[in-house]
PDB file of C-alpha atoms in Angstrom:
ATOM      1  CA  HIS N 189     121.762 126.640  97.228  1.00 54.00           C
ATOM      2  CA  GLU N 190     122.473 125.626 100.848  1.00 67.00           C
ATOM      3  CA  ILE N 191     119.168 123.731 101.016  1.00 65.00           C
ATOM      4  CA  LYS N 192     120.505 121.183  98.521  1.00 65.00           C
ATOM      5  CA  THR N 193     122.956 119.794 101.101  1.00 69.00           C
ATOM      6  CA  PRO N 194     120.381 118.589 103.674  1.00 71.00           C
ATOM      7  CA  ILE N 195     118.205 117.224 100.849  1.00 66.00           C
ATOM      8  CA  ALA N 196     121.157 115.204  99.552  1.00 67.00           C
ATOM      9  CA  ALA N 197     121.870 113.969 103.083  1.00 71.00           C
ATOM     10  CA  ALA N 198     118.239 112.919 103.549  1.00 70.00           C
ATOM     11  CA  HIS N 199     118.347 111.072 100.212  1.00 60.00           C
ATOM     12  CA  LEU N 200     121.424 109.181 101.425  1.00 70.00           C
ATOM     13  CA  VAL N 201     119.750 108.185 104.692  1.00 72.00           C
ATOM     14  CA  ALA N 202     116.647 106.971 102.848  1.00 70.00           C
ATOM     15  CA  ARG N 203     118.627 104.887 100.367  1.00 73.00           C
ATOM     16  CA  ASN N 204     120.830 103.355 103.050  1.00 71.00           C
ATOM     17  CA  ASN N 205     117.745 102.171 104.946  1.00 72.00           C
ATOM     18  CA  PRO N 206     115.573 100.589 102.241  1.00 73.00           C
ATOM     19  CA  SER N 207     111.943 100.002 103.131  1.00 77.00           C
ATOM     20  CA  PRO N 208     108.550 100.982 101.683  1.00 74.00           C
ATOM     21  CA  GLU N 209     108.437 103.907 104.089  1.00 71.00           C
ATOM     22  CA  MET N 210     111.893 105.137 103.086  1.00 70.00           C
ATOM     23  CA  ASP N 211     111.007 104.723  99.415  1.00 68.00           C
ATOM     24  CA  ALA N 212     108.069 107.052 100.016  1.00 71.00           C
ATOM     25  CA  VAL N 213     110.348 109.525 101.806  1.00 73.00           C
ATOM     26  CA  ASP N 214     112.802 109.375  98.905  1.00 66.00           C
ATOM     27  CA  ALA N 215     109.994 110.135  96.442  1.00 70.00           C
ATOM     28  CA  GLU N 216     108.881 113.139  98.499  1.00 68.00           C
ATOM     29  CA  LEU N 217     112.479 114.373  98.617  1.00 68.00           C
ATOM     30  CA  ASP N 218     112.533 114.202  94.814  1.00 69.00           C
ATOM     31  CA  ALA N 219     109.444 116.417  94.759  1.00 69.00           C
ATOM     32  CA  ILE N 220     111.021 118.897  97.186  1.00 71.00           C
ATOM     33  CA  GLU N 221     114.177 118.923  95.076  1.00 68.00           C
ATOM     34  CA  GLY N 222     112.059 119.776  92.040  1.00 66.00           C
ATOM     35  CA  TYR N 223     110.363 122.671  93.827  1.00 68.00           C
ATOM     36  CA  VAL N 224     113.737 123.999  94.984  1.00 70.00           C
ATOM     37  CA  GLU N 225     115.026 123.819  91.414  1.00 71.00           C
ATOM     38  CA  GLN N 226     112.004 125.783  90.194  1.00 66.00           C
ATOM     39  CA  ALA N 227     112.486 128.371  92.939  1.00 68.00           C
ATOM     40  CA  LEU N 228     116.159 128.831  92.081  1.00 70.00           C
ATOM     41  CA  TYR N 229     115.427 129.436  88.407  1.00 66.00           C
ATOM     42  CA  TYR N 230     112.575 131.798  89.249  1.00 64.00           C
ATOM     43  CA  SER N 231     114.538 133.745  91.875  1.00 65.00           C
ATOM     44  CA  ARG N 232     117.321 134.474  89.406  1.00 64.00           C
ATOM     45  CA  GLY N 233     114.866 136.469  87.328  1.00 55.00           C
ATOM     46  CA  THR N 234     116.565 138.754  84.831  1.00 54.00           C
ATOM     47  CA  SER N 235     119.987 137.506  85.927  1.00 58.00           C
ATOM     48  CA  LEU N 236     119.226 134.403  83.868  1.00 59.00           C
ATOM     49  CA  ASP N 237     120.331 136.436  80.858  1.00 62.00           C
ATOM     50  CA  ARG N 238     123.885 136.259  82.222  1.00 65.00           C
ATOM     51  CA  ASP N 239     123.645 132.606  83.195  1.00 69.00           C
ATOM     52  CA  PHE N 240     123.297 130.882  79.867  1.00 76.00           C
ATOM     53  CA  GLN N 241     125.469 130.029  76.919  1.00 86.00           C
ATOM     54  CA  ILE N 242     123.941 129.125  73.582  1.00 90.00           C
ATOM     55  CA  ARG N 243     125.966 126.502  71.749  1.00 93.00           C
ATOM     56  CA  GLU N 244     125.532 123.466  69.541  1.00 95.00           C
ATOM     57  CA  VAL N 245     123.998 120.544  71.417  1.00 96.00           C
ATOM     58  CA  VAL N 246     122.910 117.080  70.327  1.00 97.00           C
ATOM     59  CA  LEU N 247     119.312 116.573  71.408  1.00 97.00           C
ATOM     60  CA  ALA N 248     119.957 112.945  72.366  1.00 98.00           C
ATOM     61  CA  ASP N 249     122.542 114.046  74.948  1.00 97.00           C
ATOM     62  CA  VAL N 250     120.233 116.565  76.613  1.00 97.00           C
ATOM     63  CA  VAL N 251     117.260 114.203  76.567  1.00 98.00           C
ATOM     64  CA  ARG N 252     119.342 111.506  78.269  1.00 97.00           C
ATOM     65  CA  ASP N 253     120.482 114.019  80.899  1.00 96.00           C
ATOM     66  CA  ALA N 254     116.899 115.076  81.654  1.00 96.00           C
ATOM     67  CA  LEU N 255     115.766 111.440  81.841  1.00 97.00           C
ATOM     68  CA  ARG N 256     118.604 110.627  84.227  1.00 94.00           C
ATOM     69  CA  HIS N 257     117.603 113.463  86.557  1.00 91.00           C
ATOM     70  CA  LYS N 258     113.916 112.490  86.522  1.00 93.00           C
ATOM     71  CA  ALA N 259     114.363 108.706  86.425  1.00 92.00           C
ATOM     72  CA  ARG N 260     113.041 108.042  89.939  1.00 87.00           C
ATOM     73  CA  THR N 261     110.016 110.267  89.329  1.00 90.00           C
ATOM     74  CA  LEU N 262     109.142 108.443  86.108  1.00 93.00           C
ATOM     75  CA  ILE N 263     109.755 104.994  87.598  1.00 91.00           C
ATOM     76  CA  GLY N 264     107.618 105.825  90.624  1.00 88.00           C
ATOM     77  CA  ALA N 265     104.784 106.930  88.341  1.00 90.00           C
ATOM     78  CA  ARG N 266     105.217 103.886  86.062  1.00 93.00           C
ATOM     79  CA  VAL N 267     105.876 106.076  83.041  1.00 95.00           C
ATOM     80  CA  ALA N 268     108.464 104.700  80.608  1.00 96.00           C
ATOM     81  CA  PRO N 269     110.309 106.797  78.013  1.00 97.00           C
ATOM     82  CA  VAL N 270     110.158 105.678  74.392  1.00 97.00           C
ATOM     83  CA  LEU N 271     112.900 107.343  72.362  1.00 97.00           C
ATOM     84  CA  GLY N 272     112.751 108.018  68.656  1.00 96.00           C
ATOM     85  CA  GLU N 273     115.170 109.826  66.352  1.00 95.00           C
ATOM     86  CA  LEU N 274     117.150 112.346  68.425  1.00 97.00           C
ATOM     87  CA  ASP N 275     120.379 112.844  66.488  1.00 94.00           C
ATOM     88  CA  ALA N 276     119.537 116.440  65.532  1.00 95.00           C
ATOM     89  CA  VAL N 277     121.945 119.215  66.534  1.00 95.00           C
ATOM     90  CA  VAL N 278     120.398 122.499  67.693  1.00 96.00           C
ATOM     91  CA  HIS N 279     121.458 125.770  69.292  1.00 94.00           C
ATOM     92  CA  ALA N 280     120.548 125.904  72.989  1.00 95.00           C
ATOM     93  CA  ASP N 281     121.929 126.118  76.496  1.00 93.00           C
ATOM     94  CA  PRO N 282     122.234 122.446  77.540  1.00 95.00           C
ATOM     95  CA  LYS N 283     121.618 123.126  81.238  1.00 92.00           C
ATOM     96  CA  TRP N 284     118.514 125.193  80.553  1.00 92.00           C
ATOM     97  CA  LEU N 285     117.208 122.749  77.966  1.00 96.00           C
ATOM     98  CA  SER N 286     117.663 119.824  80.360  1.00 96.00           C
ATOM     99  CA  PHE N 287     115.673 121.724  83.002  1.00 93.00           C
ATOM    100  CA  VAL N 288     112.932 122.493  80.456  1.00 95.00           C
ATOM    101  CA  LEU N 289     112.647 118.849  79.421  1.00 98.00           C
ATOM    102  CA  GLY N 290     112.679 117.804  83.066  1.00 95.00           C
ATOM    103  CA  GLN N 291     109.630 119.945  83.793  1.00 94.00           C
ATOM    104  CA  VAL N 292     107.746 118.336  80.920  1.00 96.00           C
ATOM    105  CA  LEU N 293     108.754 114.858  82.121  1.00 96.00           C
ATOM    106  CA  VAL N 294     107.547 115.638  85.640  1.00 93.00           C
ATOM    107  CA  ASN N 295     104.164 116.623  84.211  1.00 92.00           C
ATOM    108  CA  ALA N 296     104.015 113.353  82.265  1.00 94.00           C
ATOM    109  CA  ALA N 297     104.521 111.530  85.570  1.00 92.00           C
ATOM    110  CA  LYS N 298     102.221 113.787  87.567  1.00 89.00           C
ATOM    111  CA  TYR N 299      99.279 113.507  85.179  1.00 90.00           C
ATOM    112  CA  ARG N 300      99.773 109.870  84.191  1.00 89.00           C
ATOM    113  CA  ARG N 301      96.948 107.613  83.067  1.00 82.00           C
ATOM    114  CA  GLU N 302      94.418 106.725  85.761  1.00 78.00           C
ATOM    115  CA  ASP N 303      93.773 103.084  84.854  1.00 79.00           C
ATOM    116  CA  GLY N 304      96.909 101.851  86.606  1.00 78.00           C
ATOM    117  CA  GLU N 305      98.465 100.600  83.381  1.00 86.00           C
ATOM    118  CA  GLN N 306     102.046 101.352  82.338  1.00 91.00           C
ATOM    119  CA  GLY N 307     102.294 104.870  80.941  1.00 94.00           C
ATOM    120  CA  HIS N 308     104.662 106.141  78.280  1.00 95.00           C
ATOM    121  CA  VAL N 309     106.240 109.373  77.142  1.00 97.00           C
ATOM    122  CA  ARG N 310     107.471 109.303  73.547  1.00 97.00           C
ATOM    123  CA  ILE N 311     110.314 111.668  72.653  1.00 98.00           C
ATOM    124  CA  TRP N 312     111.474 112.330  69.107  1.00 98.00           C
ATOM    125  CA  ALA N 313     112.799 115.069  66.844  1.00 97.00           C
ATOM    126  CA  GLU N 314     112.224 115.890  63.199  1.00 95.00           C
ATOM    127  CA  ARG N 315     113.117 118.547  60.678  1.00 92.00           C
ATOM    128  CA  ARG N 316     110.145 120.497  59.372  1.00 89.00           C
ATOM    129  CA  GLU N 317     109.936 122.969  56.523  1.00 84.00           C
ATOM    130  CA  THR N 318     108.210 126.221  57.483  1.00 81.00           C
ATOM    131  CA  GLY N 319     108.562 128.131  54.218  1.00 76.00           C
ATOM    132  CA  LEU N 320     110.756 128.643  51.191  1.00 72.00           C
ATOM    133  CA  ASP N 321     114.213 127.397  52.250  1.00 74.00           C
ATOM    134  CA  SER N 322     113.181 127.789  55.890  1.00 82.00           C
ATOM    135  CA  TRP N 323     113.409 124.895  58.323  1.00 87.00           C
ATOM    136  CA  VAL N 324     113.090 124.213  62.039  1.00 93.00           C
ATOM    137  CA  THR N 325     113.984 121.254  64.225  1.00 95.00           C
ATOM    138  CA  LEU N 326     110.950 120.100  66.163  1.00 96.00           C
ATOM    139  CA  LEU N 327     111.377 118.217  69.448  1.00 98.00           C
ATOM    140  CA  ALA N 328     108.229 116.513  70.739  1.00 98.00           C
ATOM    141  CA  LEU N 329     107.418 114.920  74.101  1.00 98.00           C
ATOM    142  CA  ALA N 330     104.101 113.059  73.980  1.00 97.00           C
ATOM    143  CA  ASP N 331     102.572 111.310  76.992  1.00 96.00           C
ATOM    144  CA  ASP N 332      99.505 109.066  77.176  1.00 94.00           C
ATOM    145  CA  GLY N 333      98.169 110.489  80.423  1.00 92.00           C
ATOM    146  CA  ILE N 334      94.927 112.221  81.327  1.00 92.00           C
ATOM    147  CA  GLY N 335      95.450 115.111  78.928  1.00 91.00           C
ATOM    148  CA  VAL N 336      94.433 118.744  79.392  1.00 90.00           C
ATOM    149  CA  PRO N 337      90.895 120.143  79.037  1.00 87.00           C
ATOM    150  CA  ALA N 338      90.474 122.177  75.855  1.00 88.00           C
ATOM    151  CA  ALA N 339      89.672 125.306  77.864  1.00 87.00           C
ATOM    152  CA  ASP N 340      93.037 125.090  79.647  1.00 87.00           C
ATOM    153  CA  VAL N 341      95.445 124.245  76.821  1.00 88.00           C
ATOM    154  CA  GLY N 342      96.023 127.865  75.814  1.00 86.00           C
ATOM    155  CA  ARG N 343      96.855 128.905  79.379  1.00 86.00           C
ATOM    156  CA  VAL N 344      99.118 126.112  80.650  1.00 89.00           C
ATOM    157  CA  PHE N 345     102.242 128.262  80.225  1.00 89.00           C
ATOM    158  CA  ASP N 346     100.784 131.213  82.162  1.00 85.00           C
ATOM    159  CA  LYS N 347     102.407 132.055  85.484  1.00 84.00           C
ATOM    160  CA  GLY N 348     100.583 130.423  88.390  1.00 75.00           C
ATOM    161  CA  PHE N 349      97.995 128.694  86.209  1.00 68.00           C
ATOM    162  CA  THR N 350      97.015 125.256  87.539  1.00 70.00           C
ATOM    163  CA  GLY N 351      93.782 124.605  85.652  1.00 65.00           C
ATOM    164  CA  GLU N 352      91.297 121.802  86.105  1.00 67.00           C
ATOM    165  CA  ASN N 353      93.977 119.140  86.530  1.00 66.00           C
ATOM    166  CA  GLY N 354      95.727 121.145  89.224  1.00 59.00           C
ATOM    167  CA  ARG N 355      92.473 121.491  91.136  1.00 61.00           C
ATOM    168  CA  ARG N 356      91.663 117.796  90.745  1.00 64.00           C
ATOM    169  CA  PHE N 357      95.016 116.459  91.830  1.00 59.00           C
ATOM    170  CA  ALA N 358      96.377 119.298  94.000  1.00 54.00           C
ATOM    171  CA  ARG N 359      99.870 118.610  92.663  1.00 62.00           C
ATOM    172  CA  SER N 360     100.508 121.725  90.606  1.00 64.00           C
ATOM    173  CA  THR N 361     102.365 124.923  91.483  1.00 64.00           C
ATOM    174  CA  GLY N 362     101.620 126.622  88.172  1.00 68.00           C
ATOM    175  CA  MET N 363     105.329 127.438  87.821  1.00 77.00           C
ATOM    176  CA  GLY N 364     106.860 124.526  85.910  1.00 82.00           C
ATOM    177  CA  LEU N 365     105.487 125.253  82.442  1.00 88.00           C
ATOM    178  CA  TYR N 366     105.754 129.002  83.064  1.00 90.00           C
ATOM    179  CA  LEU N 367     109.504 128.564  83.550  1.00 90.00           C
ATOM    180  CA  VAL N 368     109.584 126.341  80.459  1.00 93.00           C
ATOM    181  CA  ARG N 369     108.145 129.182  78.394  1.00 94.00           C
ATOM    182  CA  GLU N 370     110.426 131.813  79.933  1.00 90.00           C
ATOM    183  CA  LEU N 371     113.610 129.830  79.349  1.00 91.00           C
ATOM    184  CA  CYS N 372     112.573 128.828  75.841  1.00 94.00           C
ATOM    185  CA  GLU N 373     111.900 132.459  74.939  1.00 92.00           C
ATOM    186  CA  LYS N 374     115.359 133.465  76.137  1.00 90.00           C
ATOM    187  CA  MET N 375     116.891 130.711  73.998  1.00 92.00           C
ATOM    188  CA  GLY N 376     114.855 131.722  70.946  1.00 93.00           C
ATOM    189  CA  VAL N 377     112.875 128.475  71.044  1.00 96.00           C
ATOM    190  CA  SER N 378     109.121 128.340  70.444  1.00 96.00           C
ATOM    191  CA  VAL N 379     107.088 126.074  72.731  1.00 96.00           C
ATOM    192  CA  TRP N 380     103.455 124.993  72.720  1.00 96.00           C
ATOM    193  CA  MET N 381     101.183 122.160  73.792  1.00 95.00           C
ATOM    194  CA  GLU N 382      98.605 120.101  71.958  1.00 94.00           C
ATOM    195  CA  SER N 383      96.273 117.915  73.996  1.00 93.00           C
ATOM    196  CA  GLU N 384      92.988 116.096  74.087  1.00 88.00           C
ATOM    197  CA  GLU N 385      91.387 115.436  77.447  1.00 87.00           C
ATOM    198  CA  GLY N 386      91.740 111.767  78.286  1.00 87.00           C
ATOM    199  CA  ALA N 387      94.203 111.153  75.452  1.00 90.00           C
ATOM    200  CA  GLY N 388      97.493 112.609  76.653  1.00 92.00           C
ATOM    201  CA  ALA N 389      99.414 115.787  75.913  1.00 95.00           C
ATOM    202  CA  THR N 390     102.265 116.646  73.569  1.00 97.00           C
ATOM    203  CA  VAL N 391     104.710 119.495  74.171  1.00 97.00           C
ATOM    204  CA  PHE N 392     106.576 120.773  71.116  1.00 98.00           C
ATOM    205  CA  LEU N 393     109.825 122.766  71.087  1.00 98.00           C
ATOM    206  CA  SER N 394     110.745 124.415  67.796  1.00 97.00           C
ATOM    207  CA  PHE N 395     114.409 125.308  67.274  1.00 96.00           C
ATOM    208  CA  PRO N 396     115.205 127.769  64.456  1.00 90.00           C
ATOM    209  CA  ASP N 397     117.402 126.455  61.683  1.00 82.00           C
ATOM    210  CA  MET N 398     121.055 126.706  62.686  1.00 65.00           C
ATOM    211  CA  VAL N 399     121.952 128.432  59.423  1.00 55.00           C
ATOM    212  CA  GLU N 400     119.425 131.156  60.203  1.00 46.00           C
ATOM    213  CA  ARG N 401     120.886 131.583  63.697  1.00 45.00           C
ATOM    214  CA  ALA N 402     124.450 131.978  62.432  1.00 43.00           C
TER     215      ALA N 402
END
């Protein structure tokens, strides 16, 4: 945790001396901060089981928190959030869920569209029936970036997997979506991706019905 202090100090220096060069430094500090955050979650390992508290959370609140933390990353990548219905209440750890959403948002920025146009990430939730008197709340984050090759979609949550996009852009650690899957599993949340190369990617989180979890 001690590394966060010099990062915060460097952020302060960069923002107090505005210039294109300092803006670039600030962006790189954001990236370093993201890697540190990943490392902290990964290093905790099994101790994560003692570090979370499942409770009722309003999806809109957690989405706003994740967007606030990743605002500079999204702005720098010219990716704008488009929010839909998010009033649903689910069972989750708000800190963990915010981290999970943050990783997905970083990917939306990292693999943004290549034509230089404004990109978007649409975020919405809906209730979906899965069987007789069985429902889930589905949270979706859909970007309009470069998408994921069909051969890679089934492996994007594997530990260390970077895939074709990671090789092309050299910006992937292969840990972000792995941690997404690990944290979601511990919260009892299903997660998967649907994508078409060149047409963006959508990450879905499925929260079991709160009545079933009671």
